[in-house]
XYZ file of C-alpha atoms in Angstrom:
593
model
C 0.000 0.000 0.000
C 1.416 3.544 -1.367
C 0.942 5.479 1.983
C 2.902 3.571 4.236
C 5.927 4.046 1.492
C 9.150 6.224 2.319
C 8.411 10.076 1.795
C 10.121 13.705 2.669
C 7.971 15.847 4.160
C 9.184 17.368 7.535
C 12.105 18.484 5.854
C 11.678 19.096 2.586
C 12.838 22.415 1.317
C 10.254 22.315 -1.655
C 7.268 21.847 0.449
C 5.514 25.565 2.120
C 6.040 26.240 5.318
C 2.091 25.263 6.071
C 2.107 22.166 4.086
C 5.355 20.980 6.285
C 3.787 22.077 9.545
C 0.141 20.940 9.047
C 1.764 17.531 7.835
C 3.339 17.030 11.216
C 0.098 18.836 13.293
C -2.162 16.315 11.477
C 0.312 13.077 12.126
C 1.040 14.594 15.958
C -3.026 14.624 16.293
C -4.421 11.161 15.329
C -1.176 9.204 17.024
C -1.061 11.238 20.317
C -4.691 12.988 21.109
C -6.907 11.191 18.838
C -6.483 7.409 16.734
C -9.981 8.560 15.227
C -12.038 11.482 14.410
C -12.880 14.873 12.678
C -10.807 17.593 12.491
C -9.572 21.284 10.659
C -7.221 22.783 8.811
C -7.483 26.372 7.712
C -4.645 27.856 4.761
C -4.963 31.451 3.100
C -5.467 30.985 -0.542
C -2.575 30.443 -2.340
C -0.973 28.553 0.284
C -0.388 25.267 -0.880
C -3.332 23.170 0.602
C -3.862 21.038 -2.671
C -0.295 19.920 -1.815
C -1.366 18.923 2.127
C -4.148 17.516 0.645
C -2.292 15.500 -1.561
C 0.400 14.480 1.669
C -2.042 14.204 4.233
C -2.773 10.372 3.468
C 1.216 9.730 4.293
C 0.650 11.550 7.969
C -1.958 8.686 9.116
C -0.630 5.494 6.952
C -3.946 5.717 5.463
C -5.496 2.498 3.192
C -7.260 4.487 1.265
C -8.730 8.016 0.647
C -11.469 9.829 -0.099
C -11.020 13.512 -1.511
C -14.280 15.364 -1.795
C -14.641 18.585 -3.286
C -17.272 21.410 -4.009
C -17.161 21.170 -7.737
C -15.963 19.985 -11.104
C -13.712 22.620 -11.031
C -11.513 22.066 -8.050
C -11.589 18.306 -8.472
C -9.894 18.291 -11.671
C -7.158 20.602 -10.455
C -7.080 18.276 -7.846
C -6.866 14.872 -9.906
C -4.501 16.621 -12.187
C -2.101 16.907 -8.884
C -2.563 13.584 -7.674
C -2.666 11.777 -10.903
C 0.671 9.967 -11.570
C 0.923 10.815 -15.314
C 0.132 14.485 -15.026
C 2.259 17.166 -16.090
C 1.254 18.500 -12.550
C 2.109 15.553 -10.381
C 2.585 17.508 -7.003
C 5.026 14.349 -5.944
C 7.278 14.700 -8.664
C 7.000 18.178 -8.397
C 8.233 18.491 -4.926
C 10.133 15.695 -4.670
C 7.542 13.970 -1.664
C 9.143 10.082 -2.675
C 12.320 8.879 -3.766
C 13.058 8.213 -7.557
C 12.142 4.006 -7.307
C 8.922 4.822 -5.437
C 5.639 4.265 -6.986
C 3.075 6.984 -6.694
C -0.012 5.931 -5.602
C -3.576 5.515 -7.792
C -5.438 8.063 -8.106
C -9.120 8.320 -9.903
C -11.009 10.821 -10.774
C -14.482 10.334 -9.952
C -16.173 11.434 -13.492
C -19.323 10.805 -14.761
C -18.716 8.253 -18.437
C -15.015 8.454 -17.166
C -14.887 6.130 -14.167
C -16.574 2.698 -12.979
C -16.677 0.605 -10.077
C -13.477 -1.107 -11.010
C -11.472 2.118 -11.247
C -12.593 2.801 -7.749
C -12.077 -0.846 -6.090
C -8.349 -0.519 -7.541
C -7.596 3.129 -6.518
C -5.686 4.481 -3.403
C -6.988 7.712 -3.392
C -10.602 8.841 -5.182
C -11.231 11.927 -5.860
C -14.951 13.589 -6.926
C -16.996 15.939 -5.910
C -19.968 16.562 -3.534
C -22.623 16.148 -6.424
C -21.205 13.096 -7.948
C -21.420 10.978 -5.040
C -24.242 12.064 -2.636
C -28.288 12.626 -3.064
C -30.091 11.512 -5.959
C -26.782 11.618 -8.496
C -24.747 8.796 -6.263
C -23.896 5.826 -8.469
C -21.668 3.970 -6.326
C -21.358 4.989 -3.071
C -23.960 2.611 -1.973
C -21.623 -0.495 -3.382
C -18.477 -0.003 -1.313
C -18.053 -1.628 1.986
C -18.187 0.758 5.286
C -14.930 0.229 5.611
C -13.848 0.874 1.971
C -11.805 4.518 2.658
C -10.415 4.876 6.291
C -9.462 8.781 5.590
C -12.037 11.620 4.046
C -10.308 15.061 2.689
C -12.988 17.531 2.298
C -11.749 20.829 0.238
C -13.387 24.131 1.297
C -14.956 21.997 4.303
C -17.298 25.259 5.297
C -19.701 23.570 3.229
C -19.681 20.840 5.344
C -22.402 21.319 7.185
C -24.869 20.555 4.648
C -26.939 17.376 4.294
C -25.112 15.801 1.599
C -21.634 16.193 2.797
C -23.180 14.383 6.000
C -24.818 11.548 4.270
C -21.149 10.759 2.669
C -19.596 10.641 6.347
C -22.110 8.916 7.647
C -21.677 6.117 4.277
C -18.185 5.562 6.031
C -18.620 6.035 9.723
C -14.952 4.988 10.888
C -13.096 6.940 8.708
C -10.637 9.799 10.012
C -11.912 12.892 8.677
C -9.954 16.211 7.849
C -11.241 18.985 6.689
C -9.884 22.035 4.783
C -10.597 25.517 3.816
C -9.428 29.215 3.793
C -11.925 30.132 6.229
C -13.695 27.545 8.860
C -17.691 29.056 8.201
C -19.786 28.992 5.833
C -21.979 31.816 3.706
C -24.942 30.981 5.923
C -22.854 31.792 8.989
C -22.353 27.786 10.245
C -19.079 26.556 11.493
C -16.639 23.920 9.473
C -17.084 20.607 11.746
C -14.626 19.487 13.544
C -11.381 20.924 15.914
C -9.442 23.447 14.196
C -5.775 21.966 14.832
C -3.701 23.832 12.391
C -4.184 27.401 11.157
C -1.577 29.572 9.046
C -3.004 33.183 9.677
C -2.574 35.640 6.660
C 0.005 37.626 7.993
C 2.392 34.656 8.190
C 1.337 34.288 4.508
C 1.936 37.765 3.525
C 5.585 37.680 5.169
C 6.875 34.479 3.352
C 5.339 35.849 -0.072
C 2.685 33.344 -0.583
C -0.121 35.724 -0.714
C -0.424 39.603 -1.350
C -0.391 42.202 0.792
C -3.870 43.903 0.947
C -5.394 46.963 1.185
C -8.693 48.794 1.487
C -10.117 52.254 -0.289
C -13.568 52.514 1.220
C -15.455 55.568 -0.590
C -17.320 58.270 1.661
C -19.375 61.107 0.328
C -19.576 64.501 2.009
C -23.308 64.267 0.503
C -25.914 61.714 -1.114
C -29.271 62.851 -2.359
C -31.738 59.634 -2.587
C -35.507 58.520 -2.471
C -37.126 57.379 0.774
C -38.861 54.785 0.009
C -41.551 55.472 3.028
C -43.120 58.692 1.653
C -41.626 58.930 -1.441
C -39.503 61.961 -0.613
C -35.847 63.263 -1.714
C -33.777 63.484 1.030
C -30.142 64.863 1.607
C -27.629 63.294 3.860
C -24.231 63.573 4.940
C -21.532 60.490 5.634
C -22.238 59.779 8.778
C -26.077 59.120 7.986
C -24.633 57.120 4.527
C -22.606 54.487 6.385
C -25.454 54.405 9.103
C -28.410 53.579 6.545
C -26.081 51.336 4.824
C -25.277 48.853 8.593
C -29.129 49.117 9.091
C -31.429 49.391 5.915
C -31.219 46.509 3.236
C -33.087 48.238 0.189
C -30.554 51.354 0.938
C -27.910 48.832 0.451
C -28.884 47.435 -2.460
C -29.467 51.308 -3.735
C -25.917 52.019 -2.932
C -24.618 49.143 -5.651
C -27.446 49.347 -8.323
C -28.014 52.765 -8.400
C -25.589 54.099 -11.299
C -24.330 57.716 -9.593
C -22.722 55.740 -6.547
C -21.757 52.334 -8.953
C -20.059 54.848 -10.800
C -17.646 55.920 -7.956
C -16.833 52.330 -6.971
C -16.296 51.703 -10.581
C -14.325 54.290 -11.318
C -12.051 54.298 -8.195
C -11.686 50.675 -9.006
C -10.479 51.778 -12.348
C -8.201 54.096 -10.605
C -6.198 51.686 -8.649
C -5.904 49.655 -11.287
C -4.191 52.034 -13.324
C -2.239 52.993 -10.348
C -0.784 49.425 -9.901
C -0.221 48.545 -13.575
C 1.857 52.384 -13.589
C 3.740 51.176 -10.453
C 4.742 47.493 -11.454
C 4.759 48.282 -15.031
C 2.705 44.977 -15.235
C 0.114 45.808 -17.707
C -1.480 42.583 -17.141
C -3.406 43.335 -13.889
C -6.861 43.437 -13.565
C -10.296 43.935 -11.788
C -12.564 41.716 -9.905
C -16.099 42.759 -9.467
C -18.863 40.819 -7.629
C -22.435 41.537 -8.842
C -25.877 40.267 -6.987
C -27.052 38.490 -9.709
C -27.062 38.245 -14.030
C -28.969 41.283 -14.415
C -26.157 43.330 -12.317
C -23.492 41.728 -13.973
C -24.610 43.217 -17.547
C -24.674 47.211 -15.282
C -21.422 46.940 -13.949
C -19.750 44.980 -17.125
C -21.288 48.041 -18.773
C -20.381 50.987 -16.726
C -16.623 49.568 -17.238
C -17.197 48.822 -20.760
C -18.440 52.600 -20.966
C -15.074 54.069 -19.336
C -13.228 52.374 -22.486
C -12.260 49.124 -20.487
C -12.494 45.771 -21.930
C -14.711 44.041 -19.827
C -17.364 40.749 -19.430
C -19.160 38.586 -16.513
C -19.242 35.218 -16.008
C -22.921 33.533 -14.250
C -24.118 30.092 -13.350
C -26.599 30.984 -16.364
C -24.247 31.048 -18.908
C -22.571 27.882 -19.547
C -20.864 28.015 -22.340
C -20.168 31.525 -22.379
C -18.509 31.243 -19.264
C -15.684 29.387 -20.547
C -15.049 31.730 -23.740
C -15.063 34.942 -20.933
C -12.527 32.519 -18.942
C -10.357 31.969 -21.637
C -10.127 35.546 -22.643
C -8.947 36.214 -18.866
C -6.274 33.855 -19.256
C -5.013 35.389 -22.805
C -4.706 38.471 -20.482
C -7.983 40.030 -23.296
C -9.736 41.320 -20.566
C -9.335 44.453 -17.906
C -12.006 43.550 -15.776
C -14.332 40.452 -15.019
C -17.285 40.592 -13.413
C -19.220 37.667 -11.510
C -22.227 36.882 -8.828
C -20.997 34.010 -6.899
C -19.502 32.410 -9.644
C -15.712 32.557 -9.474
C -14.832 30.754 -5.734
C -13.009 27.996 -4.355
C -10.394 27.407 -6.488
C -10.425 29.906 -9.241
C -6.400 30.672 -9.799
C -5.271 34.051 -11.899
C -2.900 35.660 -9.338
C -3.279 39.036 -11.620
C -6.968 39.848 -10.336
C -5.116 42.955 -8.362
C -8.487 44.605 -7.773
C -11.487 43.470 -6.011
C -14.337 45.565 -6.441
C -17.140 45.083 -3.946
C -20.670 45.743 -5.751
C -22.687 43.124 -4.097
C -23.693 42.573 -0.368
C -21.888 40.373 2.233
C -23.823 39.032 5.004
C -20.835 37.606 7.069
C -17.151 37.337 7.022
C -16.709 33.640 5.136
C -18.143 34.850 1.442
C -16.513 38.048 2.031
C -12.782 36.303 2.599
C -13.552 33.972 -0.314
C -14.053 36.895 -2.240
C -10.918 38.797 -1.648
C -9.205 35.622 -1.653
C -9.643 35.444 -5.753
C -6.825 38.555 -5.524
C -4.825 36.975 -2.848
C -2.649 34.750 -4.975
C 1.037 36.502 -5.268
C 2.591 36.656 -8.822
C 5.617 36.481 -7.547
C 6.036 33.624 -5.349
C 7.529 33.374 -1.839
C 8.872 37.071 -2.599
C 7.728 39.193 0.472
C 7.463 42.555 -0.343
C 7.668 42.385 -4.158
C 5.365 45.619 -5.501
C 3.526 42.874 -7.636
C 2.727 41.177 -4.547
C -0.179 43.744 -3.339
C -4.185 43.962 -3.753
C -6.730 46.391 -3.321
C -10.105 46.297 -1.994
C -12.425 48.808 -3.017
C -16.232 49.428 -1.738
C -18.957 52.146 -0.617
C -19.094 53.075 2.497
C -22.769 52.585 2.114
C -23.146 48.701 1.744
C -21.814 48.194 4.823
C -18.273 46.553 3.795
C -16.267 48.257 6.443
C -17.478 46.245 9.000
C -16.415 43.218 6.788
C -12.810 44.612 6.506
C -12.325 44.862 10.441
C -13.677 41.217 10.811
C -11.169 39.952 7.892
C -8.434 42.084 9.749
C -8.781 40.396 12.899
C -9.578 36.837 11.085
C -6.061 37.685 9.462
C -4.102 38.077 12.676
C -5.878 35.327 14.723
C -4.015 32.889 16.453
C -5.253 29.013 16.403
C -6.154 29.413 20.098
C -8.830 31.449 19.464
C -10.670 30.714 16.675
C -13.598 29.704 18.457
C -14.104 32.864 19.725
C -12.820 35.488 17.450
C -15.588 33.819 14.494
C -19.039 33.793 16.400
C -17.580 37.395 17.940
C -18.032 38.241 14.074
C -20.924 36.528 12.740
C -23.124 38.717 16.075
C -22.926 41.936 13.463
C -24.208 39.764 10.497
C -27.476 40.623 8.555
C -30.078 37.892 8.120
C -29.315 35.742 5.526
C -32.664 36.686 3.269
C -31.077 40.009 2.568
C -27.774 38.221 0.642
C -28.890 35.220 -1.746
C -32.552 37.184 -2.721
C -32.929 39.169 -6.317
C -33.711 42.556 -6.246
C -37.286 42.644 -6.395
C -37.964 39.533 -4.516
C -39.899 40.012 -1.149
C -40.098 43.002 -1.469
C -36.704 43.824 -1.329
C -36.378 46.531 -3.927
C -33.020 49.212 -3.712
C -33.304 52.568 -2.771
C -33.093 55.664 -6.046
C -29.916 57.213 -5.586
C -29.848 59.971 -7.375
C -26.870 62.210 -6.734
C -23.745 62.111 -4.257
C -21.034 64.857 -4.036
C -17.535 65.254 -2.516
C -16.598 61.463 -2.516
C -13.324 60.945 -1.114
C -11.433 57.321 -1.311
C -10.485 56.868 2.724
C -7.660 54.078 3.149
C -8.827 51.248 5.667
C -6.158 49.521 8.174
C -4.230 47.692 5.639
C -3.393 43.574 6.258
C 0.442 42.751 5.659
C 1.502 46.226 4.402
C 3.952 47.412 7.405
C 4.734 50.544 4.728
C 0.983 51.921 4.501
C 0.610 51.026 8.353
C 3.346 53.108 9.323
C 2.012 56.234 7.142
C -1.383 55.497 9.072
C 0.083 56.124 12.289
C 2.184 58.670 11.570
C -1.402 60.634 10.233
C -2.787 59.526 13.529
C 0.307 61.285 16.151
C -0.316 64.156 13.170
C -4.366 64.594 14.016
C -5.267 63.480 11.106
C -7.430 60.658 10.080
C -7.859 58.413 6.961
C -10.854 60.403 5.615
C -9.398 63.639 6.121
C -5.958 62.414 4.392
C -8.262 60.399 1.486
C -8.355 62.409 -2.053
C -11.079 63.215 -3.705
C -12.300 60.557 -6.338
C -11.561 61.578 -10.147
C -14.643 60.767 -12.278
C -13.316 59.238 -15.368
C -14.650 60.139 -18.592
C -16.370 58.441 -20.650
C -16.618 59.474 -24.799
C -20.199 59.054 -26.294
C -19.126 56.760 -28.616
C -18.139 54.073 -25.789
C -21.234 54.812 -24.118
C -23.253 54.293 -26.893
C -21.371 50.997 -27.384
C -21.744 49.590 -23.953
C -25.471 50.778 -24.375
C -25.689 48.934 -27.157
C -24.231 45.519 -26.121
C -26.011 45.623 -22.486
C -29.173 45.458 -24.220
C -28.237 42.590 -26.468
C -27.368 40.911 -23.295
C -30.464 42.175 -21.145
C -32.731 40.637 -24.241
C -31.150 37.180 -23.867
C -31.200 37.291 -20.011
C -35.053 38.177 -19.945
C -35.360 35.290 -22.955
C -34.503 32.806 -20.593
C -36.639 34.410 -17.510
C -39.300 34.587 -19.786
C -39.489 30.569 -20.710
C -38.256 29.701 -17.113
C -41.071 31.342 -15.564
C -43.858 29.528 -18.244
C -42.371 26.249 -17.701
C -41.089 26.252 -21.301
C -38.146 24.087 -22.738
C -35.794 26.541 -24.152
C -34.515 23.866 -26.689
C -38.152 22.938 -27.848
C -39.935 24.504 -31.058
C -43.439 24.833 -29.504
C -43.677 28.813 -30.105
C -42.227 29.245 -33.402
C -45.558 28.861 -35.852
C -43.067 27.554 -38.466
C -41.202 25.195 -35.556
C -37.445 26.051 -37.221
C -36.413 28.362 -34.432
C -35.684 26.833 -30.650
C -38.274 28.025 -28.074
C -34.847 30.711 -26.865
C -34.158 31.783 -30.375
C -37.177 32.537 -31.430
C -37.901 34.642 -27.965
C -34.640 36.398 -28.815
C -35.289 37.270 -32.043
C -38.683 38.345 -31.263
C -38.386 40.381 -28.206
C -35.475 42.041 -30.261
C -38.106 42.894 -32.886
C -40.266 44.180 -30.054
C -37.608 46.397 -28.690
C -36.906 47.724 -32.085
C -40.367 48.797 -32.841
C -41.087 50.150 -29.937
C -37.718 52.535 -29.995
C -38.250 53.241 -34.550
C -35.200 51.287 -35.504
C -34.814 48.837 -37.483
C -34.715 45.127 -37.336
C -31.070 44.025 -36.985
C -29.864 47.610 -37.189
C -28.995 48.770 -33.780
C -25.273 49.144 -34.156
C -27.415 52.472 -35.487
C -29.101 53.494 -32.794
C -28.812 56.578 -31.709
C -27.563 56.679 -27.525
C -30.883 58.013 -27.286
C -32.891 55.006 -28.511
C -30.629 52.856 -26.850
C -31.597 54.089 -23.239
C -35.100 54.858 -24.147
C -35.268 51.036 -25.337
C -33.359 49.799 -21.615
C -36.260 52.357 -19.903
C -38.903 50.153 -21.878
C -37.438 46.895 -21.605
C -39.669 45.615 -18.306
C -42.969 47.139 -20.070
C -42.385 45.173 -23.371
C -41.167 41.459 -21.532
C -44.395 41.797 -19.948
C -46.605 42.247 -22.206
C -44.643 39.869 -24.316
C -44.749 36.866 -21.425
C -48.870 37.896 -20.924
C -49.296 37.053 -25.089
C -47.552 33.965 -24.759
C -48.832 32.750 -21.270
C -52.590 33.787 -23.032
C -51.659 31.735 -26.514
C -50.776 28.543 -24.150
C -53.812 29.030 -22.450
């Protein structure tokens, strides 16, 4: 059996400093305290824990293993590590056995790639969550109780949930470890299981295995908006702003939606961006933005687009789109991507230097998975290296700040007290209907904001950047404070003609968007060809085309002429767009009926 075979770990010079330690803190554990059992790991992004992962099994003597994983995504970059003939063999890679050692089997749970054969003969399996539990399972339910002795579970703070249960419970005596950047989960629950090992951020920021981080949180001196309880414009100063934003959900949502204060976060965002790329000379960097849902992701894709960036968003909707948007991040073709949810665990471009915060964040865990996507250093175990640093920008109206301290003192924290320093942070979380609902839904509808002057970009206590703490301070002895020292934000400006554009190819995207809303809320099989009276066009193309035609009409263009709209009939057909889906979903609800 592979993992009682000869390995360096404890002092191997090509292992992290983590993946040596946690090795040792895992193997200390289950043969001193505990010959059975659950416990935790938590690693900053970027920290090597696909590589503990992968020596973990070696640490217990383990007959066989069980790697579970969130999704398809992080289980193939974990097969491809484990695997024996990849390119990426973390083994070879690090030099974990001697050269006459064999490596041990790994499959990759797949559905049309794997059977029950693959599995019986494997030492380590690895799938994810969806593959093997619930309805989906195919062969859980044929291997003995005994069949893996040792369950890894990657970004464990979704291990709470039913299904991840049902798969421990499947194979009750097996040691269970779990890992993950941060031990709770969106909903505020803890990772299961004794935190034993934790590598705090800091430590990760000094040996260059993660960025250095900083925040620009934007205050106005005044914001003009629409109370939603009488209807009436009102006029506020900062104070009020970051108040309303801690305490009033719709205002929230007003504060990323509305398009005066989007603006500022976009174009702040856009400012540090091309602050970094002038600094490093790396003109590869780019923007993160996270979006509530597929209708936000066209706004803010096009208020960059609009500013002359090259820009696109990635959603759960989009399938196949996704990986075209994906590839063009990787051929470096994009400035900025935007995404709702979509790009977590295990998403790897280390130059996403910007993460811009235009969605809300009930708790601290989805708000350190988010930053973590611009955690990864570029240049590795480099401390210090002026490629090495991220920035974190957001309003100080959605109530972000508070998010920042909690990720601070999550950042500093100590192993020993975990268990108090998290549920000390989860007591100033919202409810968790204000986070995962579309605008609109329950009532939950943002706030008009229609103006906001004087908005100055405050820096935030920085995490790992001894340079920008020290200038902090020495403001402080001085009197003066972040928000007095912050400049004033430069609106960027944006040429008609790249309005007019990102006008233009919002709206193509808004059509398709309400397309499928349209046939998903009438029950209707977008690949049928029950609405088309000639049935040659799919139930979705023939929507599109249609509600395109609609939209035309209703603005006097002319069918598939709109790279000739005028900026004026492109807005005045986005102002009519609601108005002519309904009418269009009544006619066909009415045909059906």
């Amino acid at each position: 059996m592979p993992f009682d075979q000869r390995v360096t770990i404890a002092e191997n010079p090509q292992l992290r400093i983590p993946q040596r330690e946690g090795w040792l803190r895992i193997r200390d554990h289950f043969q001193q305290q505990a010959p059975t059992g659950e416990v935790g790991i938590v690693l900053p992004v970027g920290c090597g824990k696909s590589g503990l992962i992968a020596i973990t099994p070696y640490a217990l003597d383990a007959h066989r293993a069980l790697v579970i994983t969130p999704g398809t995504r992080i289980r193939d970059q974990l097969g491809n590590d484990l695997r024996a003939n990849s390119t990426t063999n973390f083994y070879e890679r690090c030099s974990v056995f001697p050269l006459d050692e064999t490596f041990p089997e790994a499959v990759v749970v797949q559905s049309g790639r794997v059977n029950l054969d693959d599995i019986r003969h494997c030492d380590v399996a690895v799938t994810n969550i969806q593959q093997i539990a619930g309805d989906e399972n195919r062969w859980l339910d044929a291997l003995e109780q005994d069949f893996f002795d040792l369950i890894l579970v990657d970004e464990a703070h979704h291990n709470t949930a039913a299904s991840w249960q049902q798969v421990k419970r499947r194979f009750p005596s097996a040691r269970v470890v779990n890992f993950s950047a941060t031990p709770t989960r969106a909903d505020g629950a803890v990772m299961e299981g004794q935190i034993i090992y934790s590598f705090p951020v800091l430590r990760a920021i000094e040996a260059g295995y993660v960025k250095r981080l900083r925040a620009k949180m934007l205050r106005p001196s005044e914001l003009r908006y629409v109370d939603r309880g009488d209807g009436q414009e009102r006029i506020i100063g900062p104070d009020e702003v970051r108040a309303l934003g801690e305490s009033d959900a719709e205002f929230r949502r007003g504060i990323v939606m509305s398009d005066e204060t989007l603006g500022s976060i976009v174009d702040q965002s856009i400012a540090e961006l091309r602050r970094l790329r002038q600094e490093t000379g790396e003109q590869r960097l780019k923007i993160i933005a996270s979006a509530l849902n597929l209708d936000h992701c066209v706004q803010i894709t096009e208020a960059f687009r609009a500013r002359g960036l090259r820009a696109a968003y990635v959603h759960s909707r989009e399938g196949q789109a996704n990986e075209r948007v994906f590839q063009q991040l990787e051929n470096h073709e994009l400035d900025a991507i935007v995404q709702a949810r979509m790009l977590g665990e295990g998403f790897d471009h280390p130059y996403l230097a910007v993460a811009m915060v235009g969605s809300i964040f009930a708790n601290l865990s989805p708000f350190v998975q988010f930053v973590g996507r611009i955690m990864r250093a570029i240049e590795q175990n480099v401390s210090g290296h002026p490629l090495n640093q991220g920035v974190v920008v957001f309003h100080v109206g959605a109530n972000v700040a508070r998010r920042w301290a909690d990720f601070r003192q999550f950042s500093e924290a100590d192993q020993d007290f975990f268990a108090e320093l998290l549920p000390e942070a989860e007591e100033v979380a919202f409810t968790r209907d204000t986070v995962e609902r579309e605008p609109g839904g329950g009532g939950l509808e943002p706030v008009e904001i229609i103006e906001e002057r004087g908005v100055r970009a405050a820096d935030m206590d920085p995490i790992g950047d001894p340079q920008a703490a020290a200038l902090l301070q020495q403001l402080a002895e001085m009197g003066v404070t972040p928000d007095q020292a912050a400049q004033e934000l430069s609106r960027l400006r944006m040429t008609r003609q790249d309005l007019r554009e990102a006008r233009r190819s919002a709206l193509n995207e808004r059509a398709q968007n309400e397309a499928g809303g349209i046939l998903g809320r009438l029950g209707i099989s977008p690949g049928g060809r029950t609405l088309d009276p000639r049935r040659t066009l799919r139930n979705f193309a023939w929507v599109v085309a249609d509600l395109n035609r609609r939209i035309n009409e209703h603005v006097g263009g002319q069918t598939a002429d709109r790279q000739n709209f005028t900026l004026d009939q492109l807005n005045a057909a986005h102002n009519a767009l609601p108005e002519i889906v309904q009418l269009f979903e009544d006619q066909i609800r009415n045909a059906a009926a």
